[in-house]
PDB file of C-alpha atoms in Angstrom:
ATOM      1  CA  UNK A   1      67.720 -78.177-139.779  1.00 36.00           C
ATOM      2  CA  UNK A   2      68.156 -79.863-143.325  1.00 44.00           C
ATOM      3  CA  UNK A   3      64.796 -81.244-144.107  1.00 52.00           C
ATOM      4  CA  UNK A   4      65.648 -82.825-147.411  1.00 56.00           C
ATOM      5  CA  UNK A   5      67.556 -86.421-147.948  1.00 55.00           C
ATOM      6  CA  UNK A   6      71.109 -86.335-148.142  1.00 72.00           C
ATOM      7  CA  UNK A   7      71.274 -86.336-152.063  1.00 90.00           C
ATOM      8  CA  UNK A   8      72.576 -83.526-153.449  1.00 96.00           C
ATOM      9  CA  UNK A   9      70.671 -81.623-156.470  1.00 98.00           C
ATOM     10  CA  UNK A  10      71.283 -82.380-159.809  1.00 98.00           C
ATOM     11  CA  UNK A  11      73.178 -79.565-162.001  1.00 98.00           C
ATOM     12  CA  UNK A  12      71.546 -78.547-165.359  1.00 98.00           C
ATOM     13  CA  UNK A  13      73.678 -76.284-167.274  1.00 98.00           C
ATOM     14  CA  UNK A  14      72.054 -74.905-170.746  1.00 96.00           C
ATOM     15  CA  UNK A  15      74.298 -74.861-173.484  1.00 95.00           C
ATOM     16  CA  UNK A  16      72.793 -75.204-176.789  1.00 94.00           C
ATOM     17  CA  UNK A  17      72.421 -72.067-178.841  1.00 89.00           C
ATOM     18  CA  UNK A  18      74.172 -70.983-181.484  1.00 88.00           C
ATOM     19  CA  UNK A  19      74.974 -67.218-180.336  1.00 87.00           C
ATOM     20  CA  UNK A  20      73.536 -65.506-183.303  1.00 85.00           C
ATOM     21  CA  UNK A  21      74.216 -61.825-182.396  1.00 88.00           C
ATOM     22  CA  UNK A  22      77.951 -63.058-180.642  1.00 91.00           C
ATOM     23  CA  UNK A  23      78.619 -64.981-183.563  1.00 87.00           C
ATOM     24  CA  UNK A  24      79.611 -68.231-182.462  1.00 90.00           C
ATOM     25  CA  UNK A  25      77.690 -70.436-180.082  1.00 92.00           C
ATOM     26  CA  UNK A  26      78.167 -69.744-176.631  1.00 93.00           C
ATOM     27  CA  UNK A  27      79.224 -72.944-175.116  1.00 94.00           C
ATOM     28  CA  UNK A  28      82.865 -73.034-177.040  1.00 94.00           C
ATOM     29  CA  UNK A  29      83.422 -69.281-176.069  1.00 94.00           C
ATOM     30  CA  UNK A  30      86.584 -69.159-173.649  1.00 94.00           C
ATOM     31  CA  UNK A  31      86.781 -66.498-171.096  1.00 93.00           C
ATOM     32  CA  UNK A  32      90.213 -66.535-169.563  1.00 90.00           C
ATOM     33  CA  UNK A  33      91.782 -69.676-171.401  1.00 92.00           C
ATOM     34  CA  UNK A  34      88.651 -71.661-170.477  1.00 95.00           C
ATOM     35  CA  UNK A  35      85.333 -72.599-172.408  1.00 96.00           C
ATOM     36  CA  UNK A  36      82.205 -71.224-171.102  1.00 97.00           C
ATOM     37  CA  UNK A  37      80.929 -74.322-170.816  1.00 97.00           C
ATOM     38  CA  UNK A  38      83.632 -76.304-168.853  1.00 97.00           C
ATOM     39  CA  UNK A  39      83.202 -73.091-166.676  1.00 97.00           C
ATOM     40  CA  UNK A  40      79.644 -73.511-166.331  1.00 98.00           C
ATOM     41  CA  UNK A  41      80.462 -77.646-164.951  1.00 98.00           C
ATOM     42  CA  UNK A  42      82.868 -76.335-162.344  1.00 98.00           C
ATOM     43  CA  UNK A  43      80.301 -73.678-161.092  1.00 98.00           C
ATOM     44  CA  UNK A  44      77.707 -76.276-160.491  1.00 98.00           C
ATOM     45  CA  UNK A  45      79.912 -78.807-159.400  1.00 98.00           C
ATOM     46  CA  UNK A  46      81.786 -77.005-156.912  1.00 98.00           C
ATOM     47  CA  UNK A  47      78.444 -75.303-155.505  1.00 98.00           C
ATOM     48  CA  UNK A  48      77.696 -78.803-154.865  1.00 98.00           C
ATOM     49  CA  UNK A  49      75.309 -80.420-157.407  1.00 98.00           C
ATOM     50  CA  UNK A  50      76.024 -83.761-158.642  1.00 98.00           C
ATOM     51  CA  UNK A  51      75.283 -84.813-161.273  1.00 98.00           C
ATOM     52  CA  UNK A  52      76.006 -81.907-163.469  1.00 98.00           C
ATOM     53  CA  UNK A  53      74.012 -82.740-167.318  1.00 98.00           C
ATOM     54  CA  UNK A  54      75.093 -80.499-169.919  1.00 98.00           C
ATOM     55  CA  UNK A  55      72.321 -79.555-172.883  1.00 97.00           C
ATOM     56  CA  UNK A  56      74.330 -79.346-175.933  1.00 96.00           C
ATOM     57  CA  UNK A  57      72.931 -78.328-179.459  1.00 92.00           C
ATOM     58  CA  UNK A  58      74.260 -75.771-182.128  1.00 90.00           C
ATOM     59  CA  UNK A  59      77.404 -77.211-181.186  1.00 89.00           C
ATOM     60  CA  UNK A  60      78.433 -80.845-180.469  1.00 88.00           C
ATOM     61  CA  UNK A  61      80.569 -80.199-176.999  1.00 93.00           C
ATOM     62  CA  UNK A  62      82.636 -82.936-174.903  1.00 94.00           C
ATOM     63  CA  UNK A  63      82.937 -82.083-171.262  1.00 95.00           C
ATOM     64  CA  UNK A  64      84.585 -83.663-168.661  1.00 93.00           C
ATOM     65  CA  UNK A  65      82.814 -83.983-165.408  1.00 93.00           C
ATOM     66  CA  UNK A  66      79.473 -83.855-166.937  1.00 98.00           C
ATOM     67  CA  UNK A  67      76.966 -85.735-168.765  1.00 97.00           C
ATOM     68  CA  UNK A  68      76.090 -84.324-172.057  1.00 98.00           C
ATOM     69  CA  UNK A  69      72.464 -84.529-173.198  1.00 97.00           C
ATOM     70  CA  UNK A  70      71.854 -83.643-177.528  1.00 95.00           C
ATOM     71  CA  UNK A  71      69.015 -81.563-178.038  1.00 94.00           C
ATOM     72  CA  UNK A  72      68.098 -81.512-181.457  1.00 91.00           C
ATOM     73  CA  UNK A  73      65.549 -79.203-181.409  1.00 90.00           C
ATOM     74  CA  UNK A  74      67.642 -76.618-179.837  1.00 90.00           C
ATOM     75  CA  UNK A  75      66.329 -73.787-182.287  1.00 89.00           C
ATOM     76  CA  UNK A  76      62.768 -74.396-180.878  1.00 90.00           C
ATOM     77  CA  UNK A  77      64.533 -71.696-178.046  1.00 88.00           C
ATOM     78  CA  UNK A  78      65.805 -72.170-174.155  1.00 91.00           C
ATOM     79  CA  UNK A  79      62.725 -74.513-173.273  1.00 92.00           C
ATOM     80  CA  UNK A  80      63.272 -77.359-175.521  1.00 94.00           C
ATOM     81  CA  UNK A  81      66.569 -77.457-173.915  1.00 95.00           C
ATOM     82  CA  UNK A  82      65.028 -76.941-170.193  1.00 96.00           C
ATOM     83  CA  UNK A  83      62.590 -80.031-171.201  1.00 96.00           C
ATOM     84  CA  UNK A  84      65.230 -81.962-172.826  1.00 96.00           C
ATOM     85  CA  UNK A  85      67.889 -81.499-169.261  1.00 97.00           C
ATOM     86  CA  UNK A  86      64.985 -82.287-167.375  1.00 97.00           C
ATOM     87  CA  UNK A  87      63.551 -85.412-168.698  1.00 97.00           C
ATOM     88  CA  UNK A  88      67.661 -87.028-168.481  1.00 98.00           C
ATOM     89  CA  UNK A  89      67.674 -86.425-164.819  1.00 98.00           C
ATOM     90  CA  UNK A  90      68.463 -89.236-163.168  1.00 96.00           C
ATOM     91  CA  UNK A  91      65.904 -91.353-161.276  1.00 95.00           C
ATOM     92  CA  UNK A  92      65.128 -90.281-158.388  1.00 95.00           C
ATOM     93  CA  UNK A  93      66.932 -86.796-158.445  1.00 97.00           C
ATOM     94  CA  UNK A  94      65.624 -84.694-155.925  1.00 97.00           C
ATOM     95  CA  UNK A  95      66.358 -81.336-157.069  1.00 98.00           C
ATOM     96  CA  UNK A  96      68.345 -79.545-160.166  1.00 98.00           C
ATOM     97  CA  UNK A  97      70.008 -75.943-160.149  1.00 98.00           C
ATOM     98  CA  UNK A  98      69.403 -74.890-163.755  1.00 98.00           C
ATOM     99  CA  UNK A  99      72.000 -72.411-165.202  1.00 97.00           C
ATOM    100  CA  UNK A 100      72.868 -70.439-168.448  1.00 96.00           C
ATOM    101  CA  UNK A 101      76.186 -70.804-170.285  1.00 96.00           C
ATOM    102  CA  UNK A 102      76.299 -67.233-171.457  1.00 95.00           C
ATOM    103  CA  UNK A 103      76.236 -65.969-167.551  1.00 96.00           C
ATOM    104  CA  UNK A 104      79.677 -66.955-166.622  1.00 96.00           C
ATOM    105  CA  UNK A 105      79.695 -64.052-163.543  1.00 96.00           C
ATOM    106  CA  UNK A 106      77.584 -66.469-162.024  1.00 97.00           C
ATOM    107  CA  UNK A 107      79.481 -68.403-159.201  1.00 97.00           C
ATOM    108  CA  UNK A 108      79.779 -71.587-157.114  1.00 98.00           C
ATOM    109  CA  UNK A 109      78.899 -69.807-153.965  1.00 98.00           C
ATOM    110  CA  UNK A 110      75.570 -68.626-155.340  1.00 98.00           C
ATOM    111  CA  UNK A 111      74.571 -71.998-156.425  1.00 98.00           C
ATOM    112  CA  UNK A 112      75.385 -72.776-152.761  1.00 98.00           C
ATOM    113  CA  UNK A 113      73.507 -70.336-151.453  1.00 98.00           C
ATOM    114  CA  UNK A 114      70.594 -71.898-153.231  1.00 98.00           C
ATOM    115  CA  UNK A 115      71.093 -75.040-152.015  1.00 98.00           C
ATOM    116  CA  UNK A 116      71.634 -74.002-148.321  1.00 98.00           C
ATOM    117  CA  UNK A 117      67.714 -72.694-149.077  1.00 98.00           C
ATOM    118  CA  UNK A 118      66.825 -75.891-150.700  1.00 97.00           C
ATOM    119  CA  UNK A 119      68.083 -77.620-147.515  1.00 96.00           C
ATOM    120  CA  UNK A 120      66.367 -75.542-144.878  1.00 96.00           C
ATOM    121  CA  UNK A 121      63.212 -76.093-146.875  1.00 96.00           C
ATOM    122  CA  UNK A 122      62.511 -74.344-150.390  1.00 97.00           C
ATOM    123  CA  UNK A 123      60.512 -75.715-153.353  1.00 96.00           C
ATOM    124  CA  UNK A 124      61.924 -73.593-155.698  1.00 98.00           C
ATOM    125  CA  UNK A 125      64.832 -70.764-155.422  1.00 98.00           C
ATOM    126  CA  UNK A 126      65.535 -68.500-157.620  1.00 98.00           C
ATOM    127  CA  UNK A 127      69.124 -66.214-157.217  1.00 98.00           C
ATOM    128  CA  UNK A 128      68.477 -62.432-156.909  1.00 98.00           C
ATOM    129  CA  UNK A 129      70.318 -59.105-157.647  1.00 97.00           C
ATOM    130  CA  UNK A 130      69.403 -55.653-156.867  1.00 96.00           C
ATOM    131  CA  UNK A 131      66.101 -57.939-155.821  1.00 96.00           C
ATOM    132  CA  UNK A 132      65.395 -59.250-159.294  1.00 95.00           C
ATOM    133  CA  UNK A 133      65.221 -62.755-159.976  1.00 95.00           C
ATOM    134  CA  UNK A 134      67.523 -64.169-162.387  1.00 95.00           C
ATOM    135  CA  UNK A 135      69.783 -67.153-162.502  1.00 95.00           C
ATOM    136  CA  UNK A 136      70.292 -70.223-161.794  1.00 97.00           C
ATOM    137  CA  UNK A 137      67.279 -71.505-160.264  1.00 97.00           C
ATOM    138  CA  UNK A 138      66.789 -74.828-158.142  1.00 98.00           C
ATOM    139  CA  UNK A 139      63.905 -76.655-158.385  1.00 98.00           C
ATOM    140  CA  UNK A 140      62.561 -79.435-156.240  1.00 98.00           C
ATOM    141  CA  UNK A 141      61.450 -82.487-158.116  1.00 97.00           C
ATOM    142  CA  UNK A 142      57.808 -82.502-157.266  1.00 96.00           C
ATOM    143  CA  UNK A 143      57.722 -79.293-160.396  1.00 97.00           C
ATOM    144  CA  UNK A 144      60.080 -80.948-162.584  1.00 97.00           C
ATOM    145  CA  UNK A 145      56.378 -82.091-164.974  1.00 96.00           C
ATOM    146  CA  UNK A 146      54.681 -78.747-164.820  1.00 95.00           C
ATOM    147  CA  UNK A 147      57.994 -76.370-165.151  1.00 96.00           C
ATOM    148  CA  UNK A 148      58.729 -78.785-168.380  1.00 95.00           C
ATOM    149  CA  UNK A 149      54.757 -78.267-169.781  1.00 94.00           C
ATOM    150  CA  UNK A 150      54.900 -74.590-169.002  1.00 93.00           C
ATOM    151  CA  UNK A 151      58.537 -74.287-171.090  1.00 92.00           C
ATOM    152  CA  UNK A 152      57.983 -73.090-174.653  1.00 85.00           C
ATOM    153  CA  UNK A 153      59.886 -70.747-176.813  1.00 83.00           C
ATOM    154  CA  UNK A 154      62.854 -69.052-175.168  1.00 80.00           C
ATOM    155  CA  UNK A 155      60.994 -68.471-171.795  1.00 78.00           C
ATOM    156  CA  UNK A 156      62.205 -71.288-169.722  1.00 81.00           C
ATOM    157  CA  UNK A 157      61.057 -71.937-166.197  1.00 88.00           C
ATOM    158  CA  UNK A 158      59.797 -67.919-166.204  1.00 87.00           C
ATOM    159  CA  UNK A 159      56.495 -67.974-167.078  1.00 88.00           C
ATOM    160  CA  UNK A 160      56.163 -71.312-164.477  1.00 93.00           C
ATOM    161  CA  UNK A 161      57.842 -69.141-161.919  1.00 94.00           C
ATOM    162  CA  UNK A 162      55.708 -65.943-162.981  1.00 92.00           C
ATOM    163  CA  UNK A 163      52.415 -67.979-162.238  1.00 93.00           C
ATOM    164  CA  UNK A 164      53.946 -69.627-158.504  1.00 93.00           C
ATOM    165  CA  UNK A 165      55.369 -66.255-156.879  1.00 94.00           C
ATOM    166  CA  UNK A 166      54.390 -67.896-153.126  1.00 95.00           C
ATOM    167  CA  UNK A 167      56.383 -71.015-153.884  1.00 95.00           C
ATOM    168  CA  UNK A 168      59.367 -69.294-154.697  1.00 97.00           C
ATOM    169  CA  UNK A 169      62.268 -68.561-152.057  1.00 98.00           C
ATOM    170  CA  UNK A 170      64.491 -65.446-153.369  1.00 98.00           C
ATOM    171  CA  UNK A 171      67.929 -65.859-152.207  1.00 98.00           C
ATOM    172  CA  UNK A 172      69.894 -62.771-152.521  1.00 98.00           C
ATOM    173  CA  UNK A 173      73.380 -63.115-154.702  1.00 98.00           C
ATOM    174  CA  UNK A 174      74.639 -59.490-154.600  1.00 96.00           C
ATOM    175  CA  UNK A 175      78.214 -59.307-153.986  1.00 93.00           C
ATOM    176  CA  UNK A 176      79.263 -63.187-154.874  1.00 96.00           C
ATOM    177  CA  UNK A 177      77.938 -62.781-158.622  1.00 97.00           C
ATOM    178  CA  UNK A 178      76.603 -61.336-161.019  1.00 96.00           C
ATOM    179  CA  UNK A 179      74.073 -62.217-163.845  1.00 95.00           C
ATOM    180  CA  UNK A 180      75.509 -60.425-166.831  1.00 95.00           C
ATOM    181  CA  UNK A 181      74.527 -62.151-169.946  1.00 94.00           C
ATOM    182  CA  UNK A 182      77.252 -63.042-173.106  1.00 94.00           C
ATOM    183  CA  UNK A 183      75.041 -62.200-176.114  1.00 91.00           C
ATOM    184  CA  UNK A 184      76.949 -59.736-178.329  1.00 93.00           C
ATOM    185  CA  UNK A 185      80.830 -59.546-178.810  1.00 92.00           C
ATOM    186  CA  UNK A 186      80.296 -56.343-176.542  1.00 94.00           C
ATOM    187  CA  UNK A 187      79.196 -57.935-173.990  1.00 93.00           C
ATOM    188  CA  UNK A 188      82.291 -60.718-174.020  1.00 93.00           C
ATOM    189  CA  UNK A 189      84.620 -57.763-173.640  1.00 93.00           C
ATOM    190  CA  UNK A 190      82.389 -56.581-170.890  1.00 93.00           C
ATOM    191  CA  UNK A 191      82.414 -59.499-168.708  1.00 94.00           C
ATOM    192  CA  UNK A 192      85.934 -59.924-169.717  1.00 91.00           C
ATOM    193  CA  UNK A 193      86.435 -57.307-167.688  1.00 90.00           C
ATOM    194  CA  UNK A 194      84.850 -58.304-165.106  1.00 88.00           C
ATOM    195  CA  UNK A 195      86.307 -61.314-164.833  1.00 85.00           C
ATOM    196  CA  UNK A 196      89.818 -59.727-164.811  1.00 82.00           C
ATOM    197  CA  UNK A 197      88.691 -57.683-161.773  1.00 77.00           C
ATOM    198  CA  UNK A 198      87.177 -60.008-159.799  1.00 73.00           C
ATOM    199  CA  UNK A 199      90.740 -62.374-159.992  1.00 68.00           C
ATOM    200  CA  UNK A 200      92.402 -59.455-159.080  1.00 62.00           C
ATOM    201  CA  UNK A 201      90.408 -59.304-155.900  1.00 60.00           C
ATOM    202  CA  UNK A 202      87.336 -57.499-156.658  1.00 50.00           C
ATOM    203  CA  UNK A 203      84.102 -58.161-155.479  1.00 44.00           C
ATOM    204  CA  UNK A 204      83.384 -61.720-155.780  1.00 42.00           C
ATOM    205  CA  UNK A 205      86.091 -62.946-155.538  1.00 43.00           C
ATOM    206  CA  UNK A 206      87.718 -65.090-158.603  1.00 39.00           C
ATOM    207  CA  UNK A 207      84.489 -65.216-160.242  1.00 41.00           C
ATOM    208  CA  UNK A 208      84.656 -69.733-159.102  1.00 38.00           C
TER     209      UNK A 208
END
């Protein structure tokens, strides 16, 4: 039984570092002929949020399908960016799934999943693998304020999360994606990889 109003969440993709150690910043990265962060809209979207907001910073990005929100103090580290997506929401949004550009394993179906959990009732959901929490994370608007106070320095929603364990629904993701993280040129060719296998049919499917 859904007990939430038939708006969907909002998506909040994070997209403004520069990628020191890879280089380049993340969002303009393209994995398989397509930029990480045009990926990252299609994730959200297609797991169902709408609207999908896109923080921007290091580097000035267009996207289509998204609304993209400048964050000039996007060396301040993840949570100016966090507080900067959250305070564009729209009025009246009920929920956002927050996501990283640099974790393009990370899939439509398990930003579904967390809204499925959202629907049947969770505050907050947070996407697990191997039973850790990582990304994305949905919150429900009544935490929007106090996840925004709590996010300084490159911690995001953590140390909000950290201090609210029995508010938090963990929603398994094993086996639809994975939360590798794009931070050295390494780690491109690592997920490239793993992007390759998983449109070849390996678990997960097409990485979408």
């Amino acid at each position: 039984m859904t007990l939430h109003g038939a708006e969907p969440p909002a998506g909040l993709l994070l997209a403004a570092g520069e990628g020191s150690r890879l280089g380049r910043p993340k969002a303009t990265v393209e994995l398989a002929g397509e930029r990480l962060v045009d990926r990252g809209v299609r994730m959200l979207r297609d797991g169902g949020c709408s609207p999908v907001l896109v923080v921007a910073g290091a580097e000035p990005v267009e996207v289509i399908g998204a609304v993209v929100v400048p964050n000039a103090g996007w060396r301040d580290g993840m949570g100016s960016s966090l507080r900067a997506g959250l305070a564009a929401l729209p009025p009246g949004c009920p929920a956002v799934v927050v996501a990283l550009v640099d974790q393009p394993l990370v899939t439509s179906a398990a930003v579904a999943r967390l809204i499925a959990a959202y629907e049947d009732g969770a505050e907050i959901a947070v996407a697990t693998y191997g039973g850790a929490p990582r990304n994305p994370v949905l919150l429900s608007a009544g935490h929007f304020a106090a996840v925004a106070e709590a996010a300084v320095g490159d911690t995001g929603a953590r140390a909000y999360l950290r201090a609210h364990p029995d508010r938090i629904t963990r929603v398994p993701c094993d086996g639809v994606a994975a939360p590798d993280d794009i931070d050295t040129p390494d780690d491109l060719r690592t997920v490239e990889r793993a992007a390759l296998d998983r449109r070849a049919g390996g678990p997960g499917g097409d990485g979408r």
